[in-house]
Short mmCIF file of C-alpha atoms in Angstrom, two decimals:
data_model
loop_
_atom_site.label_atom_id
_atom_site.label_comp_id
_atom_site.label_asym_id
_atom_site.label_seq_id
_atom_site.Cartn_x
_atom_site.Cartn_y
_atom_site.Cartn_z
CA MET A 1451 3.27 -3.60 55.87
CA PRO A 1452 5.74 -5.54 58.07
CA GLY A 1453 4.63 -9.11 58.55
CA SER A 1454 2.13 -9.03 55.67
CA ARG A 1455 2.12 -11.96 53.28
CA PRO A 1456 3.75 -11.33 49.87
CA GLN A 1457 1.25 -10.89 47.07
CA LYS A 1458 1.07 -13.90 44.75
CA LYS A 1459 2.23 -13.19 41.20
CA MET A 1460 -0.57 -13.22 38.67
CA LYS A 1461 -0.12 -15.98 36.07
CA ILE A 1462 -0.57 -15.19 32.38
CA GLY A 1463 -1.13 -17.81 29.68
CA PHE A 1464 -0.69 -17.38 25.94
CA VAL A 1465 -2.29 -19.15 22.99
CA SER A 1466 -0.51 -18.19 19.76
CA LEU A 1467 -2.14 -19.09 16.45
CA GLY A 1468 -1.26 -18.56 12.80
CA CYS A 1469 1.95 -17.86 10.97
CA PRO A 1470 5.48 -17.14 12.25
CA LYS A 1471 4.86 -13.41 11.79
CA ASN A 1472 2.05 -13.66 14.32
CA GLN A 1473 4.29 -15.76 16.58
CA LEU A 1474 6.78 -12.88 16.65
CA ASP A 1475 4.04 -10.56 17.93
CA THR A 1476 3.36 -13.09 20.68
CA GLU A 1477 7.05 -13.06 21.59
CA VAL A 1478 7.02 -9.25 21.89
CA MET A 1479 3.96 -9.38 24.16
CA LEU A 1480 5.57 -12.11 26.27
CA HIS A 1481 8.57 -9.86 26.89
CA GLU A 1482 6.41 -6.92 27.93
CA VAL A 1483 4.34 -9.10 30.26
CA VAL A 1484 7.47 -10.56 31.90
CA GLN A 1485 9.03 -7.11 32.26
CA ALA A 1486 5.89 -5.96 34.05
CA GLY A 1487 6.45 -8.64 36.69
CA TYR A 1488 3.83 -11.19 35.71
CA GLU A 1489 4.52 -14.93 35.64
CA ILE A 1490 4.06 -16.84 32.38
CA THR A 1491 2.45 -20.26 32.68
CA PRO A 1492 2.35 -22.90 29.93
CA GLU A 1493 -0.64 -24.52 31.66
CA ASP A 1494 -3.93 -22.85 30.74
CA ILE A 1495 -5.62 -24.34 33.78
CA GLU A 1496 -3.26 -22.37 36.08
CA ALA A 1497 -3.71 -19.01 34.34
CA ASP A 1498 -5.41 -15.97 35.81
CA VAL A 1499 -5.47 -14.28 32.39
CA ILE A 1500 -5.15 -15.90 28.96
CA ILE A 1501 -4.14 -13.99 25.84
CA VAL A 1502 -5.26 -15.55 22.56
CA ASN A 1503 -3.25 -14.15 19.65
CA THR A 1504 -5.34 -14.97 16.60
CA CYS A 1505 -5.09 -15.44 12.85
CA ALA A 1506 -7.90 -14.51 10.46
CA PHE A 1507 -6.36 -14.99 7.02
CA ILE A 1508 -8.92 -17.53 5.79
CA GLU A 1509 -12.13 -19.07 7.10
CA SER A 1510 -10.44 -22.09 8.67
CA ALA A 1511 -8.09 -19.79 10.60
CA LYS A 1512 -11.04 -17.78 11.92
CA ARG A 1513 -12.78 -20.97 13.03
CA GLU A 1514 -9.62 -22.14 14.79
CA ALA A 1515 -9.36 -18.80 16.59
CA ILE A 1516 -12.98 -18.88 17.74
CA ASP A 1517 -12.70 -22.51 18.85
CA ASN A 1518 -9.66 -21.64 20.96
CA ILE A 1519 -11.44 -18.68 22.55
CA LEU A 1520 -14.41 -20.91 23.41
CA ASP A 1521 -12.08 -23.54 24.90
CA VAL A 1522 -10.52 -20.88 27.10
CA ALA A 1523 -13.96 -19.58 28.06
CA TRP A 1524 -14.67 -22.97 29.70
CA LEU A 1525 -11.83 -22.25 32.12
CA LYS A 1526 -13.42 -18.93 32.98
CA ARG A 1527 -16.65 -20.66 33.94
CA HIS A 1528 -15.20 -23.71 35.66
CA ARG A 1529 -11.77 -22.72 36.99
CA HIS A 1530 -10.21 -19.55 38.38
CA LEU A 1531 -9.48 -17.81 35.06
CA LYS A 1532 -10.31 -14.13 35.54
CA ALA A 1533 -10.10 -12.71 32.03
CA ILE A 1534 -9.62 -13.41 28.32
CA ILE A 1535 -7.76 -11.01 26.05
CA VAL A 1536 -7.96 -11.45 22.26
CA THR A 1537 -5.24 -9.97 20.06
CA GLY A 1538 -4.03 -10.36 16.48
CA CYS A 1539 -5.70 -10.49 13.10
CA LEU A 1540 -9.17 -11.54 14.26
CA SER A 1541 -9.21 -8.58 16.65
CA GLU A 1542 -8.04 -6.18 13.96
CA ARG A 1543 -10.55 -7.47 11.46
CA TYR A 1544 -13.65 -7.69 13.64
CA GLY A 1545 -12.95 -5.30 16.52
CA GLU A 1546 -15.82 -4.74 18.94
CA GLU A 1547 -17.93 -7.32 17.10
CA ILE A 1548 -15.97 -9.92 19.09
CA PHE A 1549 -17.51 -8.59 22.31
CA ARG A 1550 -21.01 -9.06 20.88
CA GLU A 1551 -20.42 -12.56 19.52
CA LEU A 1552 -18.11 -13.79 22.32
CA PRO A 1553 -19.23 -12.09 25.54
CA GLU A 1554 -16.68 -14.11 27.55
CA VAL A 1555 -13.92 -11.92 26.06
CA ASP A 1556 -12.80 -9.08 28.32
CA ALA A 1557 -10.37 -7.19 26.09
CA VAL A 1558 -9.65 -6.82 22.39
CA LEU A 1559 -6.41 -5.40 20.99
CA GLY A 1560 -5.86 -4.74 17.30
CA VAL A 1561 -2.52 -5.48 15.65
CA GLY A 1562 -1.48 -1.86 16.21
CA SER A 1563 -2.02 -2.19 19.95
CA ILE A 1564 0.10 -5.16 21.03
CA HIS A 1565 2.42 -2.87 22.99
CA ARG A 1566 -0.57 -2.04 25.23
CA ILE A 1567 -0.85 -5.62 26.45
CA VAL A 1568 0.18 -4.78 30.03
CA GLU A 1569 -2.36 -1.95 30.11
CA ALA A 1570 -5.01 -4.44 28.97
CA ILE A 1571 -4.07 -6.97 31.68
CA GLU A 1572 -4.26 -4.29 34.35
CA ALA A 1573 -7.65 -3.13 33.06
CA VAL A 1574 -9.27 -6.58 32.94
CA THR A 1575 -8.00 -7.58 36.40
CA ALA A 1576 -8.79 -4.30 38.16
CA LYS A 1577 -11.47 -4.45 40.82
CA ALA A 1578 -14.84 -3.34 39.45
CA PRO A 1579 -16.56 -0.38 41.12
CA ARG A 1580 -19.04 -1.46 43.79
CA GLY A 1581 -22.27 -2.64 42.23
CA LYS A 1582 -20.96 -2.31 38.67
CA THR A 1583 -19.55 -4.62 36.03
CA ARG A 1584 -15.96 -4.05 35.07
CA PRO A 1585 -15.90 -2.38 31.62
CA LYS A 1586 -14.43 -4.11 28.60
CA PHE A 1587 -11.03 -2.93 27.34
CA TYR A 1588 -10.71 -2.10 23.64
CA ALA A 1589 -7.64 -0.75 21.84
CA HIS A 1590 -7.51 -0.29 18.09
CA ASP A 1591 -4.55 2.00 17.39
CA ASP A 1592 -3.36 2.88 13.89
CA LYS A 1593 -1.59 -0.19 12.54
CA ASN A 1594 0.37 1.91 10.04
CA THR A 1595 2.16 3.93 12.72
CA VAL A 1596 2.74 1.26 15.37
CA ARG A 1597 6.32 0.75 16.54
CA LEU A 1598 7.77 -2.27 14.77
CA GLY A 1599 9.94 -4.88 16.42
CA GLY A 1600 10.77 -4.86 20.11
CA ASP A 1601 12.48 -7.13 22.62
CA ARG A 1602 11.17 -10.70 22.59
CA VAL A 1603 10.94 -13.88 24.59
CA LEU A 1604 11.71 -16.66 22.12
CA THR A 1605 9.06 -19.35 21.77
CA THR A 1606 11.15 -21.29 19.27
CA PRO A 1607 13.95 -23.66 20.33
CA GLU A 1608 17.05 -21.63 21.21
CA TYR A 1609 18.91 -22.64 18.04
CA THR A 1610 16.33 -21.27 15.56
CA ALA A 1611 14.36 -18.02 15.34
CA TYR A 1612 12.42 -15.78 12.98
CA LEU A 1613 13.41 -12.25 12.01
CA LYS A 1614 10.51 -10.11 10.77
CA ILE A 1615 12.04 -7.52 8.46
CA ALA A 1616 8.84 -5.69 7.50
CA GLU A 1617 5.17 -5.39 8.36
CA GLY A 1618 2.10 -5.06 6.17
CA CYS A 1619 1.65 -5.59 2.44
CA ASP A 1620 1.12 -3.45 -0.67
CA ASN A 1621 0.58 -6.25 -3.21
CA ARG A 1622 -3.23 -6.17 -2.99
CA CYS A 1623 -3.95 -9.68 -4.24
CA SER A 1624 -7.70 -9.82 -4.81
CA TYR A 1625 -8.29 -12.78 -2.47
CA CYS A 1626 -6.27 -11.46 0.47
CA ALA A 1627 -7.38 -9.48 3.52
CA ILE A 1628 -3.84 -8.97 4.87
CA PRO A 1629 -3.42 -5.35 3.61
CA SER A 1630 -6.59 -4.33 5.43
CA ILE A 1631 -5.54 -6.25 8.55
CA ARG A 1632 -1.81 -5.48 8.70
CA GLY A 1633 -1.69 -2.17 6.84
CA ARG A 1634 0.70 -0.86 4.25
CA PHE A 1635 4.18 -2.32 3.75
CA ARG A 1636 6.77 -0.87 6.16
CA SER A 1637 10.39 -2.03 6.21
CA ARG A 1638 12.42 -2.01 9.40
CA PRO A 1639 15.76 -0.17 9.25
CA MET A 1640 18.75 -2.37 8.43
CA GLU A 1641 20.68 -1.28 11.52
CA GLU A 1642 17.79 -2.34 13.77
CA LEU A 1643 17.58 -5.76 12.12
CA VAL A 1644 21.33 -6.35 12.40
CA ALA A 1645 21.19 -5.42 16.10
CA GLU A 1646 18.32 -7.86 16.67
CA ALA A 1647 20.18 -10.61 14.81
CA ARG A 1648 23.19 -10.05 17.07
CA GLN A 1649 20.97 -10.41 20.13
CA LEU A 1650 19.54 -13.65 18.75
CA GLU A 1651 23.02 -14.95 18.00
CA ALA A 1652 24.02 -14.25 21.60
CA LEU A 1653 21.08 -16.41 22.71
CA GLY A 1654 22.39 -19.33 20.67
CA VAL A 1655 20.43 -18.96 17.42
CA ARG A 1656 22.08 -20.85 14.56
CA GLU A 1657 19.28 -20.62 11.98
CA LEU A 1658 17.59 -17.30 11.22
CA ASN A 1659 14.42 -17.46 9.13
CA ILE A 1660 13.76 -14.16 7.35
CA VAL A 1661 10.03 -13.37 7.21
CA ALA A 1662 7.59 -10.64 6.15
CA GLN A 1663 4.44 -10.64 4.04
CA ASP A 1664 6.83 -10.08 1.10
CA VAL A 1665 10.53 -10.20 1.99
CA THR A 1666 11.58 -9.39 -1.59
CA ARG A 1667 9.99 -5.93 -1.29
CA TYR A 1668 12.23 -5.12 1.66
CA GLY A 1669 13.79 -1.66 1.62
CA LEU A 1670 11.78 -0.14 -1.25
CA ASP A 1671 10.00 2.26 1.10
CA LEU A 1672 13.12 3.15 3.14
CA TYR A 1673 15.92 3.10 0.58
CA GLY A 1674 14.14 3.50 -2.76
CA ARG A 1675 15.24 0.08 -4.03
CA TYR A 1676 14.85 -3.61 -3.28
CA SER A 1677 17.42 -4.17 -0.53
CA LEU A 1678 17.03 -7.78 0.61
CA ALA A 1679 20.40 -8.79 -0.86
CA ALA A 1680 22.10 -5.88 0.93
CA LEU A 1681 20.44 -6.89 4.20
CA LEU A 1682 21.64 -10.48 3.80
CA ARG A 1683 25.20 -9.24 3.27
CA ARG A 1684 25.02 -7.09 6.41
CA LEU A 1685 23.65 -9.98 8.45
CA SER A 1686 26.42 -12.25 7.17
CA GLU A 1687 29.16 -9.70 7.78
CA GLU A 1688 28.04 -8.64 11.25
CA THR A 1689 26.97 -11.98 12.78
CA ALA A 1690 28.32 -15.52 12.65
CA ILE A 1691 24.89 -17.19 12.37
CA PRO A 1692 25.48 -20.18 10.04
CA TRP A 1693 22.08 -20.40 8.29
CA PHE A 1694 19.85 -17.68 6.84
CA ARG A 1695 16.62 -18.87 5.21
CA LEU A 1696 14.27 -16.83 2.99
CA LEU A 1697 10.50 -17.23 3.39
CA TYR A 1698 7.64 -15.48 1.51
CA CYS A 1699 9.32 -14.15 -1.66
CA TYR A 1700 7.52 -12.93 -4.79
CA PRO A 1701 8.62 -14.05 -8.30
CA ASP A 1702 8.44 -10.58 -9.88
CA LYS A 1703 10.88 -9.12 -7.33
CA ILE A 1704 13.74 -11.64 -7.56
CA THR A 1705 16.57 -9.30 -8.52
CA ASP A 1706 19.88 -10.34 -10.09
CA GLU A 1707 21.55 -9.10 -6.90
CA LEU A 1708 19.42 -11.46 -4.79
CA VAL A 1709 20.10 -14.39 -7.10
CA ALA A 1710 23.84 -13.70 -6.78
CA GLU A 1711 23.56 -13.63 -2.99
CA LEU A 1712 21.75 -16.98 -2.99
CA ARG A 1713 24.43 -18.41 -5.25
CA ASP A 1714 27.58 -16.93 -3.70
CA ASN A 1715 26.89 -16.46 0.01
CA PRO A 1716 27.49 -19.86 1.67
CA ARG A 1717 25.45 -18.90 4.76
CA VAL A 1718 22.34 -17.95 2.79
CA LEU A 1719 20.68 -21.31 2.28
CA LYS A 1720 19.90 -22.32 -1.28
CA TYR A 1721 16.23 -22.42 -0.31
CA ILE A 1722 13.48 -20.03 -1.30
CA ASP A 1723 9.79 -19.92 -0.43
CA LEU A 1724 8.07 -18.53 -3.52
CA PRO A 1725 4.25 -18.61 -3.25
CA LEU A 1726 3.00 -18.67 -6.86
CA GLN A 1727 -0.74 -19.30 -6.28
CA HIS A 1728 -1.44 -20.33 -9.93
CA ILE A 1729 0.03 -20.54 -13.43
CA SER A 1730 -3.03 -19.81 -15.61
CA ASP A 1731 -2.78 -16.22 -16.83
CA ARG A 1732 -6.56 -15.89 -16.48
CA MET A 1733 -6.34 -16.82 -12.83
CA LEU A 1734 -3.25 -14.71 -12.15
CA ARG A 1735 -5.02 -11.62 -13.57
CA ALA A 1736 -8.16 -12.36 -11.55
CA MET A 1737 -6.02 -12.76 -8.42
CA ASN A 1738 -4.28 -9.44 -9.19
CA ARG A 1739 -0.92 -11.15 -8.97
CA HIS A 1740 2.13 -9.18 -10.10
CA GLY A 1741 3.73 -10.98 -13.01
CA ASP A 1742 2.21 -13.43 -15.47
CA SER A 1743 3.03 -17.06 -16.23
CA ALA A 1744 6.00 -16.02 -18.38
CA VAL A 1745 7.51 -14.12 -15.43
CA ILE A 1746 6.98 -17.12 -13.16
CA ARG A 1747 8.59 -19.56 -15.59
CA ASP A 1748 11.49 -17.20 -16.26
CA THR A 1749 12.11 -16.72 -12.53
CA LEU A 1750 12.10 -20.45 -11.86
CA ALA A 1751 14.44 -21.14 -14.77
CA ARG A 1752 16.79 -18.34 -13.71
CA LEU A 1753 16.94 -19.55 -10.11
CA ARG A 1754 17.68 -23.13 -11.13
CA ARG A 1755 20.22 -22.07 -13.74
CA GLU A 1756 22.08 -19.55 -11.56
CA VAL A 1757 21.79 -21.33 -8.20
CA PRO A 1758 22.50 -25.04 -8.76
CA GLY A 1759 20.72 -27.25 -6.25
CA ILE A 1760 18.32 -24.56 -5.08
CA VAL A 1761 15.31 -25.86 -3.13
CA ILE A 1762 12.02 -24.20 -4.10
CA ARG A 1763 8.93 -24.24 -1.92
CA THR A 1764 5.66 -22.84 -3.24
CA THR A 1765 1.93 -22.56 -2.51
CA PHE A 1766 -1.13 -22.69 -4.77
CA ILE A 1767 -4.80 -21.75 -4.52
CA VAL A 1768 -7.38 -24.02 -6.14
CA GLY A 1769 -11.03 -23.23 -6.74
CA PHE A 1770 -10.59 -19.49 -7.21
CA PRO A 1771 -13.72 -17.87 -8.72
CA GLY A 1772 -13.91 -18.61 -12.42
CA GLU A 1773 -11.30 -21.39 -12.37
CA THR A 1774 -12.21 -23.75 -15.21
CA GLU A 1775 -11.20 -27.36 -15.67
CA GLU A 1776 -8.72 -26.12 -18.28
CA ASP A 1777 -7.18 -23.70 -15.74
CA PHE A 1778 -6.88 -26.43 -13.14
CA GLU A 1779 -5.43 -28.92 -15.64
CA GLU A 1780 -2.86 -26.28 -16.62
CA LEU A 1781 -1.91 -25.93 -12.95
CA CYS A 1782 -1.56 -29.70 -12.49
CA ALA A 1783 0.58 -29.97 -15.62
CA PHE A 1784 2.77 -27.12 -14.34
CA VAL A 1785 3.30 -28.86 -10.99
CA LYS A 1786 4.24 -32.12 -12.72
CA GLU A 1787 6.62 -30.27 -15.03
CA GLN A 1788 8.37 -28.17 -12.39
CA LYS A 1789 8.73 -30.87 -9.70
CA PHE A 1790 8.85 -28.46 -6.77
CA ASP A 1791 10.82 -29.66 -3.77
CA HIS A 1792 7.97 -28.62 -1.49
CA ALA A 1793 4.49 -27.43 -2.43
CA GLY A 1794 1.37 -26.75 -0.42
CA ALA A 1795 -2.10 -25.76 -1.54
CA PHE A 1796 -5.38 -24.60 -0.09
CA ALA A 1797 -8.89 -24.22 -1.38
CA TYR A 1798 -9.93 -20.64 -2.06
CA SER A 1799 -11.58 -19.06 0.97
CA ARG A 1800 -14.17 -16.38 0.19
CA GLU A 1801 -13.25 -13.46 2.44
CA GLU A 1802 -15.43 -10.41 2.94
CA ASP A 1803 -13.86 -7.02 2.21
CA THR A 1804 -11.71 -8.46 -0.57
CA PRO A 1805 -12.29 -7.85 -4.30
CA ALA A 1806 -12.58 -11.57 -5.02
CA TYR A 1807 -15.54 -11.89 -2.65
CA ASP A 1808 -17.93 -10.51 -5.28
CA LEU A 1809 -16.38 -12.12 -8.35
CA PRO A 1810 -18.72 -14.22 -10.51
CA GLY A 1811 -18.09 -17.91 -10.92
CA GLN A 1812 -17.78 -18.87 -7.23
CA ILE A 1813 -16.98 -22.58 -7.11
CA ASP A 1814 -18.74 -25.32 -5.16
CA GLU A 1815 -16.92 -26.29 -1.95
CA GLN A 1816 -16.84 -29.98 -2.83
CA LEU A 1817 -15.29 -29.25 -6.22
CA LYS A 1818 -12.66 -27.09 -4.52
CA GLN A 1819 -11.83 -29.94 -2.16
CA ASP A 1820 -11.69 -32.47 -4.99
CA ARG A 1821 -9.23 -30.29 -6.89
CA LEU A 1822 -7.16 -29.74 -3.77
CA ASP A 1823 -6.96 -33.48 -3.07
CA LEU A 1824 -5.95 -34.23 -6.65
CA LEU A 1825 -3.21 -31.57 -6.71
CA MET A 1826 -1.76 -32.68 -3.38
CA ARG A 1827 -1.72 -36.34 -4.51
CA GLU A 1828 0.32 -35.25 -7.52
CA GLN A 1829 2.72 -33.35 -5.26
CA ALA A 1830 3.02 -36.28 -2.83
CA ASP A 1831 4.23 -38.48 -5.69
CA ILE A 1832 6.75 -35.80 -6.70
CA ASN A 1833 8.02 -35.49 -3.13
CA GLU A 1834 8.48 -39.23 -2.80
CA SER A 1835 10.40 -39.37 -6.09
CA LEU A 1836 12.66 -36.44 -5.15
CA ASN A 1837 13.33 -37.90 -1.71
CA ARG A 1838 14.25 -41.28 -3.15
CA GLU A 1839 16.93 -39.53 -5.21
CA LYS A 1840 18.55 -38.49 -1.91
CA VAL A 1841 19.09 -42.08 -0.74
CA GLY A 1842 22.83 -42.64 -0.52
CA ARG A 1843 23.65 -38.94 -0.26
CA VAL A 1844 25.15 -37.19 2.76
CA VAL A 1845 23.20 -34.15 3.98
CA THR A 1846 23.94 -31.56 6.65
CA VAL A 1847 21.35 -31.66 9.42
CA LEU A 1848 20.56 -29.21 12.21
CA CYS A 1849 19.89 -31.55 15.14
CA GLU A 1850 16.65 -30.77 16.97
CA GLY A 1851 16.42 -33.51 19.56
CA TYR A 1852 16.25 -37.16 20.51
CA ASP A 1853 13.22 -39.44 20.65
CA PRO A 1854 13.86 -41.84 23.57
CA VAL A 1855 10.97 -44.12 22.58
CA ALA A 1856 12.19 -44.68 19.03
CA GLU A 1857 15.80 -44.26 20.19
CA ILE A 1858 16.57 -41.95 17.29
CA TYR A 1859 17.73 -38.38 16.75
CA TYR A 1860 15.87 -35.96 14.49
CA GLY A 1861 16.46 -32.63 12.82
CA ARG A 1862 16.17 -30.76 9.54
CA SER A 1863 18.42 -30.43 6.53
CA ASP A 1864 19.07 -27.12 4.80
CA ALA A 1865 16.26 -28.15 2.43
CA ASP A 1866 13.64 -28.13 5.20
CA ALA A 1867 12.15 -25.07 6.89
CA PRO A 1868 10.84 -25.36 10.46
CA GLU A 1869 7.25 -26.50 10.97
CA ILE A 1870 6.35 -26.74 7.26
CA ASP A 1871 8.78 -29.19 5.66
CA GLY A 1872 10.04 -32.68 6.46
CA LYS A 1873 12.42 -34.08 9.07
CA VAL A 1874 15.61 -36.12 8.95
CA TYR A 1875 15.75 -38.98 11.48
CA PHE A 1876 19.15 -40.50 12.16
CA ARG A 1877 21.03 -42.97 14.33
CA SER A 1878 24.21 -41.82 15.98
CA ASP A 1879 26.76 -43.64 18.13
CA GLU A 1880 27.91 -40.26 19.48
CA PRO A 1881 25.69 -37.78 21.34
CA ALA A 1882 24.20 -35.06 19.13
CA GLU A 1883 23.16 -31.88 20.93
CA PRO A 1884 20.15 -29.83 19.78
CA GLY A 1885 21.46 -26.94 17.71
CA SER A 1886 24.52 -28.84 16.48
CA PHE A 1887 25.18 -29.55 12.81
CA VAL A 1888 25.79 -33.18 11.87
CA ARG A 1889 26.32 -35.02 8.61
CA VAL A 1890 23.82 -37.78 7.87
CA LYS A 1891 23.91 -40.42 5.16
CA VAL A 1892 20.37 -41.03 3.89
CA ARG A 1893 19.38 -44.68 3.80
CA ARG A 1894 15.62 -44.69 3.29
CA VAL A 1895 12.53 -42.53 2.83
CA MET A 1896 9.31 -42.56 4.81
CA ASP A 1897 6.57 -40.25 3.49
CA TYR A 1898 8.05 -36.73 3.54
CA ASP A 1899 10.90 -37.62 5.91
CA LEU A 1900 14.39 -39.03 5.46
CA HIS A 1901 16.05 -41.68 7.64
CA GLY A 1902 19.77 -42.29 7.89
CA VAL A 1903 22.88 -42.66 9.98
CA ARG A 1904 25.26 -40.01 11.22
CA VAL A 1905 28.60 -39.88 9.43
CA THR A 1906 31.49 -39.77 11.91
CA ARG A 1907 35.24 -40.23 11.69
CA GLU A 1908 34.79 -43.92 12.46
CA ASN A 1909 32.27 -44.65 9.72
CA GLN A 1910 33.03 -41.94 7.14
CA GLU A 1911 34.42 -44.53 4.74
CA GLU A 1912 30.76 -45.53 4.17
CA GLU A 1913 30.33 -42.35 2.15
#
């Protein structure tokens, strides 16, 4: 009506938990919410609706998700928050049970329903019929047929992004609930991925991190063969993005073609994330891992032989049911022997609806933690030793920003993935813009991080 006051835009807040693959789902929902005309707010206290995109991989992730929902629920009681929507793995795994245990939640969307986020917002903010309570909104569409990909609003800095090349998992490790949460493995067509990479390049992305539950399986369902190497070639040929990084590879699927691409393609970083989980054949069989200790050792030797200087990141599980002291000692000896550039570990989490849940020989929580602490102390010593070998070298660094308090720039080398690996801190007499590549001479080590000085034309003789 003429003269009427314009309606205030509803503000939507997001809490995104879990892995980069989950973060990509958040980015898709952000785009759909913005396209629908809503305003995104980074301040929870200002939000009319908050969407909590959850992880539920292990017990600690479930606790984190529930804690975040309860924190948001305080705003519903004490501020003007109208509704809470829960999405992601916790929603997929526990469905309507969330309504019973967390009555503050107004809507639940499974992982197959993220494209219905606007519908959910409209439902939970609609005026309730007179004298009635507004009904809860629940969507649990088939995760195996959901449309993959979609336009996104980047939540990463503009120079780096993730590209999810597949969804779901067919590996069926006995400890893992991901296949039941995310569904079967489905690759995205190569043409679609190249088009998305071009869009990201146009936004200023200079580092593209390739992710899926198992990137090395890419293409088997679409093309009848492992096609990750072919995808990397297409991405290199059809974009000018300088860095491509591989995350979440499996040792039994490292093809000769992929090894050659890592070795010969200068824009595919000599970095691979290869979660191994264990080295004891007893444990690998119990975990239903594909490939035994011989396959793992052969893969590591082949990568290091064929790709000189390759950086290997891995992950281990300690305290799996039936793990003996001999199994654990074998794992520790393996870690000392291999000297991984980066290694993480976590204590086995007993997850319902997985085969390992009912295995005999469940291990005491304190013993799990003791083993975890011991393994990570071993790895910390290895990291310090490997980092000290870098003192005096010049490394290429992707600048991420400037700390005005410490008066120092920071970034990551090609040996460091975002969020999970170390940083490189450096002094520079010339400005260094975020997203620019600079050369840094390493002068000292502090924990997992390197410190140095930028190499410029004026001081390059120091090399």
